[in-house]
Short mmCIF file of C-alpha atoms in Angstrom, two decimals:
data_model
loop_
_atom_site.label_atom_id
_atom_site.label_comp_id
_atom_site.label_asym_id
_atom_site.label_seq_id
_atom_site.Cartn_x
_atom_site.Cartn_y
_atom_site.Cartn_z
CA MET Q 1 84.39 73.75 102.82
CA ARG Q 2 87.40 73.91 100.96
CA ALA Q 3 87.79 76.93 98.57
CA PRO Q 4 87.67 76.69 94.86
CA LEU Q 5 90.88 78.67 94.70
CA GLY Q 6 93.90 79.83 96.64
CA ASP Q 7 95.06 78.18 99.92
CA PHE Q 8 92.47 79.20 102.25
CA ASP Q 9 91.94 77.13 105.29
CA GLU Q 10 88.10 77.33 105.11
CA ALA Q 11 85.53 78.83 102.82
CA ARG Q 12 82.07 79.61 104.23
CA PRO Q 13 78.75 80.29 102.13
CA ALA Q 14 78.36 84.15 102.60
CA PRO Q 15 74.84 83.96 103.69
CA GLU Q 16 76.20 82.16 106.85
CA CYS Q 17 78.63 84.91 107.50
CA LEU Q 18 76.36 88.10 106.95
CA ASP Q 19 77.80 89.41 110.72
CA LEU Q 20 81.36 89.56 109.17
CA LEU Q 21 80.25 91.71 105.92
CA THR Q 22 79.36 95.42 105.91
CA GLU Q 23 75.73 96.24 105.95
CA PRO Q 24 75.43 96.97 102.16
CA VAL Q 25 77.09 93.76 101.23
CA ALA Q 26 75.01 91.61 103.76
CA ALA Q 27 71.79 93.37 102.36
CA ALA Q 28 73.00 92.30 98.82
CA VAL Q 29 73.76 88.67 99.85
CA ARG Q 30 70.40 88.41 101.62
CA ALA Q 31 68.39 89.89 98.57
CA TRP Q 32 70.55 88.01 96.03
CA ARG Q 33 68.53 86.73 92.81
CA GLY Q 34 70.11 85.24 89.75
CA THR Q 35 71.12 82.09 88.05
CA VAL Q 36 74.20 81.83 90.69
CA PRO Q 37 72.59 80.71 94.07
CA ALA Q 38 73.71 82.91 96.98
CA ASP Q 39 75.12 80.01 98.84
CA GLN Q 40 77.73 79.89 95.90
CA ILE Q 41 79.10 83.25 97.08
CA LEU Q 42 81.82 82.07 99.30
CA TYR Q 43 83.60 83.97 102.30
CA VAL Q 44 87.11 83.36 103.47
CA ASP Q 45 88.65 85.12 106.45
CA THR Q 46 91.86 86.98 105.55
CA ASP Q 47 94.44 89.24 107.30
CA PRO Q 48 93.67 92.87 107.02
CA ALA Q 49 97.19 93.85 107.01
CA ILE Q 50 97.70 92.31 103.66
CA ALA Q 51 94.56 93.17 101.75
CA ASP Q 52 96.07 95.09 99.11
CA THR Q 53 96.44 93.13 96.00
CA ALA Q 54 100.40 92.86 95.76
CA ASP Q 55 100.89 91.99 99.50
CA PHE Q 56 97.78 89.62 99.12
CA VAL Q 57 99.14 87.58 96.11
CA ARG Q 58 102.82 87.75 97.59
CA HIS Q 59 101.36 85.96 100.53
CA HIS Q 60 98.75 83.68 99.13
CA GLY Q 61 100.52 82.81 95.84
CA GLN Q 62 101.02 84.31 92.37
CA ASP Q 63 98.34 82.14 90.76
CA LEU Q 64 95.78 84.07 92.57
CA LEU Q 65 96.52 87.21 90.45
CA ASP Q 66 94.74 85.71 87.58
CA ALA Q 67 91.71 84.59 89.50
CA SER Q 68 91.19 87.81 91.56
CA ALA Q 69 89.54 91.29 90.59
CA ASN Q 70 89.81 94.84 91.98
CA CYS Q 71 86.75 96.98 92.13
CA VAL Q 72 87.64 100.83 91.78
CA ILE Q 73 85.36 103.54 92.17
CA VAL Q 74 85.41 106.19 89.41
CA ALA Q 75 83.88 109.48 89.17
CA GLY Q 76 82.68 110.55 85.50
CA ARG Q 77 81.86 114.13 84.74
CA ARG Q 78 80.05 115.76 81.75
CA GLY Q 79 78.95 119.50 82.41
CA GLU Q 80 77.80 119.68 85.74
CA THR Q 81 76.56 116.21 86.26
CA THR Q 82 79.21 113.82 88.15
CA THR Q 83 78.37 110.03 87.79
CA LEU Q 84 79.95 107.50 90.41
CA ALA Q 85 80.45 104.01 88.87
CA ALA Q 86 82.62 100.88 89.97
CA CYS Q 87 85.05 98.92 87.59
CA VAL Q 88 85.73 95.47 88.21
CA VAL Q 89 88.82 94.15 86.33
CA ARG Q 90 91.17 91.28 86.91
CA SER Q 91 94.02 92.12 89.39
CA ALA Q 92 96.66 91.65 86.93
CA THR Q 93 95.25 94.69 84.63
CA ARG Q 94 94.42 98.39 85.13
CA VAL Q 95 91.29 100.15 84.37
CA ASP Q 96 91.12 101.77 80.89
CA VAL Q 97 89.62 105.00 82.56
CA ASN Q 98 90.41 107.33 79.81
CA GLY Q 99 89.17 105.07 76.99
CA ALA Q 100 86.56 102.56 78.00
CA VAL Q 101 85.31 104.05 81.16
CA ARG Q 102 84.96 107.47 79.58
CA ARG Q 103 83.02 105.99 76.65
CA ALA Q 104 80.72 103.80 78.81
CA LEU Q 105 79.78 106.60 80.96
CA GLY Q 106 79.47 109.29 78.21
CA ALA Q 107 81.73 111.58 80.23
CA ARG Q 108 84.24 113.97 79.24
CA LYS Q 109 86.40 113.37 81.92
CA VAL Q 110 86.87 110.36 84.38
CA ARG Q 111 89.05 110.26 87.77
CA PHE Q 112 89.26 107.88 90.50
CA ALA Q 113 86.86 108.75 93.13
CA PRO Q 114 88.35 110.40 96.37
CA VAL Q 115 88.71 107.76 99.21
CA ASP Q 116 86.06 109.78 101.31
CA THR Q 117 83.68 109.46 98.46
CA ALA Q 118 84.33 105.67 97.69
CA THR Q 119 84.04 104.80 101.12
CA GLY Q 120 81.33 107.05 102.16
CA ASP Q 121 78.96 106.31 99.37
CA THR Q 122 79.37 102.54 99.39
CA GLY Q 123 79.47 102.03 103.21
CA MET Q 124 82.72 99.75 102.68
CA GLU Q 125 86.34 100.18 103.74
CA TYR Q 126 89.13 101.17 101.56
CA GLY Q 127 91.03 98.39 100.34
CA GLY Q 128 87.82 95.89 100.60
CA ILE Q 129 85.47 97.72 98.04
CA THR Q 130 83.35 94.85 96.29
CA PRO Q 131 80.79 95.23 93.56
CA VAL Q 132 78.47 93.15 95.76
CA GLY Q 133 76.38 95.65 97.75
CA LEU Q 134 76.94 98.87 95.66
CA PRO Q 135 74.29 101.55 95.44
CA GLY Q 136 71.56 100.20 93.02
CA ASP Q 137 71.63 103.34 90.65
CA TRP Q 138 75.48 102.90 90.03
CA PRO Q 139 76.97 101.52 86.69
CA VAL Q 140 78.88 98.62 87.52
CA LEU Q 141 81.36 98.21 84.64
CA VAL Q 142 82.70 94.66 84.52
CA ASP Q 143 85.73 93.39 82.20
CA ALA Q 144 84.43 90.39 80.14
CA THR Q 145 87.50 88.31 81.27
CA VAL Q 146 86.11 88.51 84.89
CA VAL Q 147 82.89 87.26 83.60
CA ASP Q 148 84.78 84.41 81.86
CA THR Q 149 86.73 83.11 84.81
CA ALA Q 150 85.37 80.31 86.79
CA TRP Q 151 85.80 81.65 90.31
CA VAL Q 152 86.92 85.23 91.18
CA LEU Q 153 88.32 86.50 94.50
CA VAL Q 154 87.24 90.00 95.27
CA GLY Q 155 86.92 92.35 98.41
CA SER Q 156 84.05 91.41 100.90
CA GLY Q 157 83.43 95.29 101.93
CA ARG Q 158 85.97 95.11 104.75
CA ARG Q 159 89.73 94.62 104.49
CA ARG Q 160 89.35 91.51 106.43
CA GLY Q 161 87.88 88.75 104.37
CA LYS Q 162 87.39 88.22 100.73
CA LEU Q 163 84.64 86.58 98.70
CA ILE Q 164 84.97 84.05 96.16
CA VAL Q 165 82.54 84.43 93.37
CA PRO Q 166 81.71 82.65 90.16
CA GLY Q 167 82.56 85.03 87.43
CA LYS Q 168 79.34 84.72 85.54
CA ALA Q 169 77.59 86.12 88.64
CA PHE Q 170 79.02 89.70 88.03
CA ALA Q 171 77.21 90.19 84.78
CA GLU Q 172 74.07 89.83 87.09
CA LEU Q 173 74.91 92.36 89.52
CA PRO Q 174 72.35 95.38 89.53
CA GLY Q 175 73.64 97.97 87.09
CA ALA Q 176 76.27 95.47 85.32
CA VAL Q 177 77.52 96.38 82.07
CA VAL Q 178 79.89 93.86 80.62
CA LEU Q 179 82.73 95.41 78.44
CA GLU Q 180 85.68 93.97 76.45
CA GLY Q 181 88.67 95.78 77.05
CA LEU Q 182 87.95 97.59 80.42
CA GLY Q 183 91.15 96.06 81.73
CA LEU Q 184 94.30 96.97 80.36
CA GLU Q 185 97.44 94.93 80.82
CA ALA Q 186 99.35 96.45 83.42
CA GLU Q 187 103.02 97.99 83.05
CA PRO Q 188 105.47 95.88 84.46
CA GLN Q 189 106.94 96.69 87.75
CA PRO Q 190 110.74 97.13 87.85
#
C-alpha cells in the first residue's frame, strides 16, 4: 500500500509487522482500542542511520517536518517524587519544558530524562522512542497541533522503521493529555 505521506516505497498495517517492533510497541498495537482501527497505524521501513529528524528530513523531504512528531521523555521532580512523562510535539517545534510541561506535571523542576532511563523504562531504542507502547501509568503530553494533523510520522520503538498514525489517535493513547502550546517554535538554525 502507498503511504499517505512521504516518499516511502511501501506502508504496511502495523498489526502485520509486529515482529519489526519492540515488544512494548507490538503489545500496544495488539491491544489497540479506540476510534482509529489498529490497521490504520502504518509501518514504513527506514534506514536507521538517518533516524534523527534533521537527517531524516534532509533525505526524505522538508515537507515531512510538518507531518512528523518527536516523542521525548522528561523527568519532572517535586520534592522527593520524580514523574516520568512523554512529550509529543511536531518535529518543527521544541518542547516547552519549563512552562507547559512543568505546569502539566505539577513539578518544580523538569529535565530531559537520561538516555539510560528513557530507553530502559520504555523498552525502546534511543532515536526511535514512540508514544505507542509507553508504560501505562505515564502521562503522555501531546501538543494539540499533532492531534490536528491528518497523518503523523513518529518513531516505531526502533531506529529502523517509522509509524504513520492518524493524528487524532494520539489523543486516545493511555495517559494522553492534549495541550495547547506544548510545542514552541524552534530557534532558527544558522
